[in-house]
PDB file of C-alpha atoms and ligand atoms in Angstrom:
ATOM      1  CA  MET J   1     156.710 132.501  55.381  1.00 43.00           C
ATOM      2  CA  THR J   2     156.426 130.984  52.009  1.00 46.00           C
ATOM      3  CA  GLY J   3     155.622 127.815  52.362  1.00 70.00           C
ATOM      4  CA  ALA J   4     157.970 126.460  50.865  1.00 84.00           C
ATOM      5  CA  ALA J   5     161.774 125.551  50.817  1.00 86.00           C
ATOM      6  CA  ASN J   6     164.013 127.979  48.439  1.00 91.00           C
ATOM      7  CA  SER J   7     165.110 128.243  45.374  1.00 91.00           C
ATOM      8  CA  PRO J   8     169.188 129.527  45.607  1.00 89.00           C
ATOM      9  CA  LEU J   9     167.802 132.760  44.286  1.00 90.00           C
ATOM     10  CA  GLU J  10     166.109 133.472  47.740  1.00 95.00           C
ATOM     11  CA  VAL J  11     168.666 131.604  50.331  1.00 96.00           C
ATOM     12  CA  ALA J  12     170.923 134.198  49.527  1.00 96.00           C
ATOM     13  CA  ALA J  13     168.591 137.077  49.702  1.00 97.00           C
ATOM     14  CA  ALA J  14     167.420 136.146  52.847  1.00 98.00           C
ATOM     15  CA  LEU J  15     170.493 135.278  54.239  1.00 98.00           C
ATOM     16  CA  ALA J  16     171.695 139.087  53.246  1.00 98.00           C
ATOM     17  CA  ALA J  17     167.490 140.413  55.007  1.00 98.00           C
ATOM     18  CA  VAL J  18     168.956 138.645  58.250  1.00 98.00           C
ATOM     19  CA  LYS J  19     172.453 139.337  58.217  1.00 98.00           C
ATOM     20  CA  HIS J  20     170.405 143.348  57.905  1.00 98.00           C
ATOM     21  CA  GLU J  21     168.063 142.884  60.631  1.00 98.00           C
ATOM     22  CA  ILE J  22     170.922 141.558  62.885  1.00 98.00           C
ATOM     23  CA  ALA J  23     172.869 144.712  61.809  1.00 98.00           C
ATOM     24  CA  ARG J  24     169.737 146.671  62.657  1.00 98.00           C
ATOM     25  CA  ALA J  25     169.714 144.588  66.993  1.00 98.00           C
ATOM     26  CA  CYS J  26     173.110 145.617  67.788  1.00 98.00           C
ATOM     27  CA  ARG J  27     172.868 148.495  66.179  1.00 98.00           C
ATOM     28  CA  ASP J  28     169.787 149.005  68.322  1.00 98.00           C
ATOM     29  CA  ALA J  29     171.315 148.106  70.876  1.00 97.00           C
ATOM     30  CA  GLY J  30     174.495 149.869  71.573  1.00 98.00           C
ATOM     31  CA  ARG J  31     176.533 145.877  70.220  1.00 98.00           C
ATOM     32  CA  ALA J  32     179.039 145.602  67.458  1.00 97.00           C
ATOM     33  CA  PRO J  33     177.679 144.204  63.985  1.00 92.00           C
ATOM     34  CA  ASP J  34     180.151 140.718  64.703  1.00 95.00           C
ATOM     35  CA  SER J  35     179.285 140.462  68.708  1.00 97.00           C
ATOM     36  CA  VAL J  36     176.539 138.147  67.161  1.00 98.00           C
ATOM     37  CA  THR J  37     177.157 135.137  65.196  1.00 98.00           C
ATOM     38  CA  LEU J  38     174.690 133.678  62.684  1.00 98.00           C
ATOM     39  CA  ILE J  39     174.170 130.313  62.478  1.00 99.00           C
ATOM     40  CA  ALA J  40     172.933 129.190  59.313  1.00 98.00           C
ATOM     41  CA  VAL J  41     170.207 126.599  60.168  1.00 98.00           C
ATOM     42  CA  SER J  42     170.277 123.224  57.108  1.00 98.00           C
ATOM     43  CA  LYS J  43     168.568 120.619  59.101  1.00 98.00           C
ATOM     44  CA  THR J  44     166.531 118.843  56.563  1.00 96.00           C
ATOM     45  CA  PHE J  45     168.036 121.175  53.653  1.00 96.00           C
ATOM     46  CA  GLY J  46     170.133 119.676  51.669  1.00 95.00           C
ATOM     47  CA  ALA J  47     173.191 120.370  49.208  1.00 96.00           C
ATOM     48  CA  ASP J  48     171.708 122.713  47.038  1.00 95.00           C
ATOM     49  CA  ALA J  49     170.285 124.585  49.371  1.00 96.00           C
ATOM     50  CA  ILE J  50     173.448 125.386  51.547  1.00 97.00           C
ATOM     51  CA  GLU J  51     176.045 125.829  48.718  1.00 97.00           C
ATOM     52  CA  PRO J  52     174.485 129.377  48.026  1.00 97.00           C
ATOM     53  CA  ALA J  53     174.230 129.939  51.893  1.00 98.00           C
ATOM     54  CA  ILE J  54     178.253 129.948  51.541  1.00 98.00           C
ATOM     55  CA  ALA J  55     179.158 131.179  48.004  1.00 97.00           C
ATOM     56  CA  ALA J  56     177.006 133.998  49.840  1.00 97.00           C
ATOM     57  CA  GLY J  57     179.631 134.158  52.450  1.00 97.00           C
ATOM     58  CA  GLN J  58     178.538 132.065  54.935  1.00 98.00           C
ATOM     59  CA  ARG J  59     180.625 130.238  56.589  1.00 98.00           C
ATOM     60  CA  VAL J  60     178.679 129.257  60.626  1.00 98.00           C
ATOM     61  CA  PHE J  61     175.947 126.795  60.324  1.00 98.00           C
ATOM     62  CA  GLY J  62     173.867 124.797  62.349  1.00 98.00           C
ATOM     63  CA  GLU J  63     173.023 121.175  63.162  1.00 98.00           C
ATOM     64  CA  ASN J  64     169.807 119.631  65.554  1.00 97.00           C
ATOM     65  CA  ARG J  65     170.972 115.315  64.753  1.00 98.00           C
ATOM     66  CA  VAL J  66     174.324 113.980  64.834  1.00 98.00           C
ATOM     67  CA  GLN J  67     173.166 111.342  62.126  1.00 97.00           C
ATOM     68  CA  GLU J  68     171.530 113.088  59.861  1.00 98.00           C
ATOM     69  CA  ALA J  69     175.222 115.992  59.852  1.00 98.00           C
ATOM     70  CA  LYS J  70     177.370 113.233  59.083  1.00 97.00           C
ATOM     71  CA  ALA J  71     175.072 111.936  55.909  1.00 97.00           C
ATOM     72  CA  LYS J  72     175.558 115.503  54.791  1.00 97.00           C
ATOM     73  CA  TRP J  73     178.797 117.294  55.372  1.00 98.00           C
ATOM     74  CA  PRO J  74     181.586 115.779  55.416  1.00 97.00           C
ATOM     75  CA  PRO J  75     181.696 116.667  51.943  1.00 97.00           C
ATOM     76  CA  LEU J  76     181.320 120.362  51.569  1.00 98.00           C
ATOM     77  CA  LEU J  77     183.194 120.688  54.850  1.00 97.00           C
ATOM     78  CA  ALA J  78     186.700 119.323  52.575  1.00 97.00           C
ATOM     79  CA  LYS J  79     185.662 121.335  49.872  1.00 97.00           C
ATOM     80  CA  HIS J  80     185.135 124.963  51.206  1.00 98.00           C
ATOM     81  CA  PRO J  81     187.791 125.332  53.819  1.00 96.00           C
ATOM     82  CA  GLY J  82     186.914 127.661  56.589  1.00 96.00           C
ATOM     83  CA  LEU J  83     183.448 126.127  57.767  1.00 98.00           C
ATOM     84  CA  GLU J  84     182.252 125.924  61.568  1.00 98.00           C
ATOM     85  CA  LEU J  85     179.816 122.979  62.041  1.00 98.00           C
ATOM     86  CA  HIS J  86     177.548 123.747  65.641  1.00 98.00           C
ATOM     87  CA  LEU J  87     174.748 120.302  66.608  1.00 98.00           C
ATOM     88  CA  ILE J  88     172.024 122.457  68.515  1.00 98.00           C
ATOM     89  CA  GLY J  89     170.265 118.963  68.641  1.00 98.00           C
ATOM     90  CA  PRO J  90     169.939 117.070  71.888  1.00 97.00           C
ATOM     91  CA  LEU J  91     172.431 114.211  71.975  1.00 98.00           C
ATOM     92  CA  GLN J  92     172.917 110.836  73.574  1.00 97.00           C
ATOM     93  CA  SER J  93     175.963 109.947  74.855  1.00 98.00           C
ATOM     94  CA  ASN J  94     176.837 106.684  72.161  1.00 98.00           C
ATOM     95  CA  LYS J  95     177.085 109.859  69.846  1.00 98.00           C
ATOM     96  CA  ALA J  96     179.826 111.699  71.425  1.00 98.00           C
ATOM     97  CA  LYS J  97     182.053 110.426  69.788  1.00 98.00           C
ATOM     98  CA  GLU J  98     181.129 111.171  66.774  1.00 98.00           C
ATOM     99  CA  ALA J  99     179.824 114.592  67.989  1.00 98.00           C
ATOM    100  CA  VAL J 100     183.457 115.481  69.150  1.00 98.00           C
ATOM    101  CA  ALA J 101     185.277 114.347  65.088  1.00 98.00           C
ATOM    102  CA  LEU J 102     181.607 116.655  63.448  1.00 98.00           C
ATOM    103  CA  PHE J 103     181.536 119.225  65.484  1.00 98.00           C
ATOM    104  CA  ASP J 104     183.368 122.801  66.580  1.00 98.00           C
ATOM    105  CA  ALA J 105     180.986 123.898  68.843  1.00 98.00           C
ATOM    106  CA  ILE J 106     177.659 121.678  70.576  1.00 98.00           C
ATOM    107  CA  HIS J 107     174.722 123.569  72.359  1.00 98.00           C
ATOM    108  CA  SER J 108     173.418 120.801  74.481  1.00 98.00           C
ATOM    109  CA  VAL J 109     175.137 119.929  76.566  1.00 98.00           C
ATOM    110  CA  ASP J 110     172.960 118.822  79.738  1.00 98.00           C
ATOM    111  CA  ARG J 111     173.442 115.588  81.731  1.00 97.00           C
ATOM    112  CA  PRO J 112     177.015 114.362  83.891  1.00 97.00           C
ATOM    113  CA  SER J 113     176.656 111.116  81.727  1.00 98.00           C
ATOM    114  CA  LEU J 114     177.172 113.606  78.556  1.00 98.00           C
ATOM    115  CA  CYS J 115     179.769 115.733  80.169  1.00 98.00           C
ATOM    116  CA  ALA J 116     181.392 111.885  81.081  1.00 98.00           C
ATOM    117  CA  ALA J 117     180.877 110.931  77.554  1.00 98.00           C
ATOM    118  CA  LEU J 118     181.934 113.819  75.820  1.00 98.00           C
ATOM    119  CA  SER J 119     185.051 114.907  78.343  1.00 98.00           C
ATOM    120  CA  LYS J 120     186.506 110.953  77.266  1.00 98.00           C
ATOM    121  CA  GLU J 121     185.806 112.495  73.334  1.00 98.00           C
ATOM    122  CA  ILE J 122     187.455 115.410  74.138  1.00 98.00           C
ATOM    123  CA  ALA J 123     190.695 113.602  75.209  1.00 97.00           C
ATOM    124  CA  ALA J 124     190.909 111.231  72.957  1.00 98.00           C
ATOM    125  CA  GLN J 125     190.739 112.984  70.298  1.00 98.00           C
ATOM    126  CA  ASN J 126     192.027 116.431  71.478  1.00 95.00           C
ATOM    127  CA  ARG J 127     189.767 118.089  69.644  1.00 96.00           C
ATOM    128  CA  ARG J 128     188.031 121.475  71.538  1.00 96.00           C
ATOM    129  CA  PRO J 129     184.809 121.964  70.674  1.00 98.00           C
ATOM    130  CA  LEU J 130     183.214 124.776  72.094  1.00 98.00           C
ATOM    131  CA  LEU J 131     180.337 123.677  74.212  1.00 98.00           C
ATOM    132  CA  PHE J 132     177.391 125.572  75.405  1.00 99.00           C
ATOM    133  CA  VAL J 133     174.450 124.243  78.494  1.00 98.00           C
ATOM    134  CA  GLU J 134     170.877 123.505  77.534  1.00 98.00           C
ATOM    135  CA  ILE J 135     168.708 125.748  80.169  1.00 98.00           C
ATOM    136  CA  ASN J 136     165.645 124.330  80.047  1.00 98.00           C
ATOM    137  CA  THR J 137     163.878 128.194  81.016  1.00 98.00           C
ATOM    138  CA  GLY J 138     160.165 127.195  81.112  1.00 97.00           C
ATOM    139  CA  ALA J 139     160.664 124.334  83.389  1.00 97.00           C
ATOM    140  CA  GLU J 140     159.256 121.883  80.505  1.00 97.00           C
ATOM    141  CA  PRO J 141     158.797 118.286  81.829  1.00 95.00           C
ATOM    142  CA  GLN J 142     159.662 117.128  78.079  1.00 94.00           C
ATOM    143  CA  LYS J 143     162.081 119.203  77.072  1.00 95.00           C
ATOM    144  CA  ALA J 144     166.091 118.908  77.810  1.00 95.00           C
ATOM    145  CA  GLY J 145     168.463 121.108  79.077  1.00 98.00           C
ATOM    146  CA  VAL J 146     169.478 122.241  83.627  1.00 98.00           C
ATOM    147  CA  LEU J 147     166.917 123.753  85.161  1.00 98.00           C
ATOM    148  CA  PRO J 148     167.510 127.198  85.971  1.00 98.00           C
ATOM    149  CA  GLN J 149     168.420 126.808  89.763  1.00 98.00           C
ATOM    150  CA  ASP J 150     170.343 124.009  89.094  1.00 98.00           C
ATOM    151  CA  THR J 151     172.276 125.269  86.267  1.00 98.00           C
ATOM    152  CA  GLY J 152     175.447 126.824  89.400  1.00 98.00           C
ATOM    153  CA  ASP J 153     175.661 122.580  90.111  1.00 98.00           C
ATOM    154  CA  PHE J 154     175.330 121.837  87.307  1.00 98.00           C
ATOM    155  CA  LEU J 155     178.217 123.979  86.036  1.00 98.00           C
ATOM    156  CA  LYS J 156     180.767 123.212  88.849  1.00 98.00           C
ATOM    157  CA  ARG J 157     180.299 120.237  88.195  1.00 98.00           C
ATOM    158  CA  CYS J 158     181.033 119.986  84.367  1.00 98.00           C
ATOM    159  CA  ARG J 159     184.782 121.610  85.395  1.00 97.00           C
ATOM    160  CA  GLU J 160     185.182 119.518  88.553  1.00 98.00           C
ATOM    161  CA  THR J 161     184.376 116.703  88.236  1.00 98.00           C
ATOM    162  CA  HIS J 162     184.465 115.987  83.794  1.00 98.00           C
ATOM    163  CA  GLY J 163     187.031 119.281  83.379  1.00 97.00           C
ATOM    164  CA  LEU J 164     184.823 119.900  80.856  1.00 98.00           C
ATOM    165  CA  GLU J 165     185.416 124.014  79.726  1.00 98.00           C
ATOM    166  CA  ILE J 166     181.876 125.615  79.142  1.00 98.00           C
ATOM    167  CA  SER J 167     182.007 128.639  77.315  1.00 98.00           C
ATOM    168  CA  GLY J 168     178.298 129.618  77.587  1.00 98.00           C
ATOM    169  CA  LEU J 169     174.363 128.971  77.927  1.00 98.00           C
ATOM    170  CA  MET J 170     171.727 128.083  75.326  1.00 98.00           C
ATOM    171  CA  CYS J 171     168.360 128.049  75.335  1.00 98.00           C
ATOM    172  CA  ILE J 172     165.096 127.362  73.416  1.00 98.00           C
ATOM    173  CA  PRO J 173     161.894 129.615  74.915  1.00 98.00           C
ATOM    174  CA  PRO J 174     158.854 127.496  75.377  1.00 97.00           C
ATOM    175  CA  LEU J 175     156.780 128.335  71.685  1.00 94.00           C
ATOM    176  CA  GLU J 176     153.262 129.228  73.379  1.00 94.00           C
ATOM    177  CA  GLU J 177     155.123 132.220  75.410  1.00 97.00           C
ATOM    178  CA  ALA J 178     157.091 135.067  75.332  1.00 98.00           C
ATOM    179  CA  PRO J 179     161.032 134.677  75.047  1.00 98.00           C
ATOM    180  CA  GLY J 180     162.059 137.450  75.936  1.00 98.00           C
ATOM    181  CA  PRO J 181     162.257 136.813  79.561  1.00 98.00           C
ATOM    182  CA  HIS J 182     163.547 133.725  78.685  1.00 98.00           C
ATOM    183  CA  PHE J 183     166.095 135.120  76.516  1.00 98.00           C
ATOM    184  CA  ALA J 184     166.967 137.482  79.887  1.00 98.00           C
ATOM    185  CA  LEU J 185     166.753 134.973  82.647  1.00 98.00           C
ATOM    186  CA  THR J 186     169.242 133.209  80.804  1.00 98.00           C
ATOM    187  CA  ALA J 187     171.989 135.967  80.155  1.00 98.00           C
ATOM    188  CA  LYS J 188     170.887 136.441  84.414  1.00 98.00           C
ATOM    189  CA  ILE J 189     172.290 133.011  84.836  1.00 98.00           C
ATOM    190  CA  ALA J 190     175.077 133.294  82.377  1.00 98.00           C
ATOM    191  CA  ALA J 191     176.190 136.392  84.020  1.00 98.00           C
ATOM    192  CA  ARG J 192     175.715 135.035  87.985  1.00 98.00           C
ATOM    193  CA  ASN J 193     178.104 131.772  86.452  1.00 98.00           C
ATOM    194  CA  GLY J 194     180.899 134.280  84.618  1.00 98.00           C
ATOM    195  CA  LEU J 195     179.387 133.108  81.280  1.00 98.00           C
ATOM    196  CA  LYS J 196     180.203 134.746  78.105  1.00 98.00           C
ATOM    197  CA  LEU J 197     178.423 133.387  75.150  1.00 98.00           C
ATOM    198  CA  LEU J 198     175.160 132.898  74.706  1.00 98.00           C
ATOM    199  CA  SER J 199     172.621 130.938  72.184  1.00 99.00           C
ATOM    200  CA  MET J 200     169.619 132.045  71.709  1.00 98.00           C
ATOM    201  CA  GLY J 201     167.319 133.424  69.077  1.00 98.00           C
ATOM    202  CA  MET J 202     165.488 131.848  66.626  1.00 98.00           C
ATOM    203  CA  SER J 203     163.703 133.462  63.110  1.00 98.00           C
ATOM    204  CA  THR J 204     160.593 134.666  64.556  1.00 97.00           C
ATOM    205  CA  ASP J 205     162.687 136.429  67.888  1.00 98.00           C
ATOM    206  CA  PHE J 206     166.835 136.744  66.942  1.00 98.00           C
ATOM    207  CA  ALA J 207     166.527 140.214  67.247  1.00 98.00           C
ATOM    208  CA  THR J 208     164.912 140.205  70.657  1.00 98.00           C
ATOM    209  CA  ALA J 209     167.360 137.972  71.745  1.00 98.00           C
ATOM    210  CA  ILE J 210     169.754 140.535  70.722  1.00 98.00           C
ATOM    211  CA  ALA J 211     168.887 143.390  73.150  1.00 98.00           C
ATOM    212  CA  LEU J 212     169.276 140.727  75.643  1.00 98.00           C
ATOM    213  CA  GLY J 213     172.396 139.780  75.180  1.00 98.00           C
ATOM    214  CA  ALA J 214     172.304 137.120  72.490  1.00 98.00           C
ATOM    215  CA  THR J 215     176.135 135.989  71.123  1.00 98.00           C
ATOM    216  CA  HIS J 216     175.061 133.016  69.225  1.00 98.00           C
ATOM    217  CA  VAL J 217     171.352 133.068  66.677  1.00 98.00           C
ATOM    218  CA  ARG J 218     170.147 129.850  65.112  1.00 98.00           C
ATOM    219  CA  VAL J 219     168.101 130.996  62.455  1.00 98.00           C
ATOM    220  CA  GLY J 220     167.578 127.981  59.596  1.00 98.00           C
ATOM    221  CA  SER J 221     163.319 129.138  57.869  1.00 98.00           C
ATOM    222  CA  ALA J 222     164.281 132.845  57.965  1.00 98.00           C
ATOM    223  CA  ILE J 223     167.503 131.805  55.517  1.00 98.00           C
ATOM    224  CA  PHE J 224     166.161 128.134  54.161  1.00 97.00           C
ATOM    225  CA  GLY J 225     162.383 128.752  54.099  1.00 96.00           C
ATOM    226  CA  GLU J 226     160.455 126.488  55.458  1.00 94.00           C
ATOM    227  CA  ARG J 227     161.012 122.665  56.009  1.00 92.00           C
ATOM    228  CA  HIS J 228     158.469 119.825  55.320  1.00 80.00           C
TER     229      HIS J 228
HETATM  230  C1  PLP I   1     165.570 123.822  64.229  1.00 92.67           C
HETATM  231  C2  PLP I   1     166.413 125.004  65.182  1.00 92.67           C
HETATM  232  C3  PLP I   1     166.513 126.052  64.855  1.00 92.67           C
HETATM  233  C4  PLP I   1     165.695 127.079  63.334  1.00 92.67           C
HETATM  234  O1  PLP I   1     165.238 127.206  63.895  1.00 92.67           O
HETATM  235  P1  PLP I   1     164.158 128.132  63.041  1.00 92.67           P
HETATM  236  O2  PLP I   1     162.765 128.440  63.281  1.00 92.67           O
HETATM  237  O3  PLP I   1     164.099 127.909  61.428  1.00 92.67           O
HETATM  238  O4  PLP I   1     165.351 129.652  62.708  1.00 92.67           O
HETATM  239  C5  PLP I   1     166.621 126.783  65.760  1.00 92.67           C
HETATM  240  N1  PLP I   1     167.161 126.151  67.562  1.00 92.67           N
HETATM  241  C6  PLP I   1     167.252 124.751  67.608  1.00 92.67           C
HETATM  242  C7  PLP I   1     167.782 123.805  68.316  1.00 92.67           C
HETATM  243  C8  PLP I   1     167.167 124.452  66.362  1.00 92.67           C
HETATM  244  O5  PLP I   1     166.167 122.615  66.804  1.00 92.67           O
END
């Protein structure tokens, strides 16, 4: 960690280093390198930091707030066809309309009211964002996400009550704990429920997440530098 945002040249170099690490983690795990999608988390960074990543070939980006993404992404998406934008942060039901319009994937499905709002917007806009259910693997009271023991029922409700097709699970392990057991638990719950995608692993632990089955890693500061 440099303690500062990366310059455009540093973004390209850091991105290459992260991709190299992903390839190595895949090799170590006996997995194909293209079995992991790198989501470059650009929250708090502007087009000056994002453009060098696009120029270096990065196509999938993540944001954690709808308002921030709405303010900065439409011009970038218009200028660079083929980009994919993922919402990785909490989503309020009253922002479901904007989220479905802007994002290609939503990683934070975690309650029935949000399911209802998403279901309505998906039908109205004829858009099909990839959906992940967020699991609160540490059962942290302040954290969003479905409790591990409630996941089966919640997935059933997504499907049967709201007609939503859920593709995978997402988790954010507690800060102060080793992430491995949380990734393993998320992978186990996904397997039990027949879900193929796993959104897990950030700048400090994406290699561990890949070893435990991550298909989507969400990496911010290791690419763009420190956030302020
Ligand atoms: C910010 C954020 C990330 C990326 O975190 P880094 O430590 O900067 O890689 C990943 N996932 C979520 C949900 C985030 O909010």
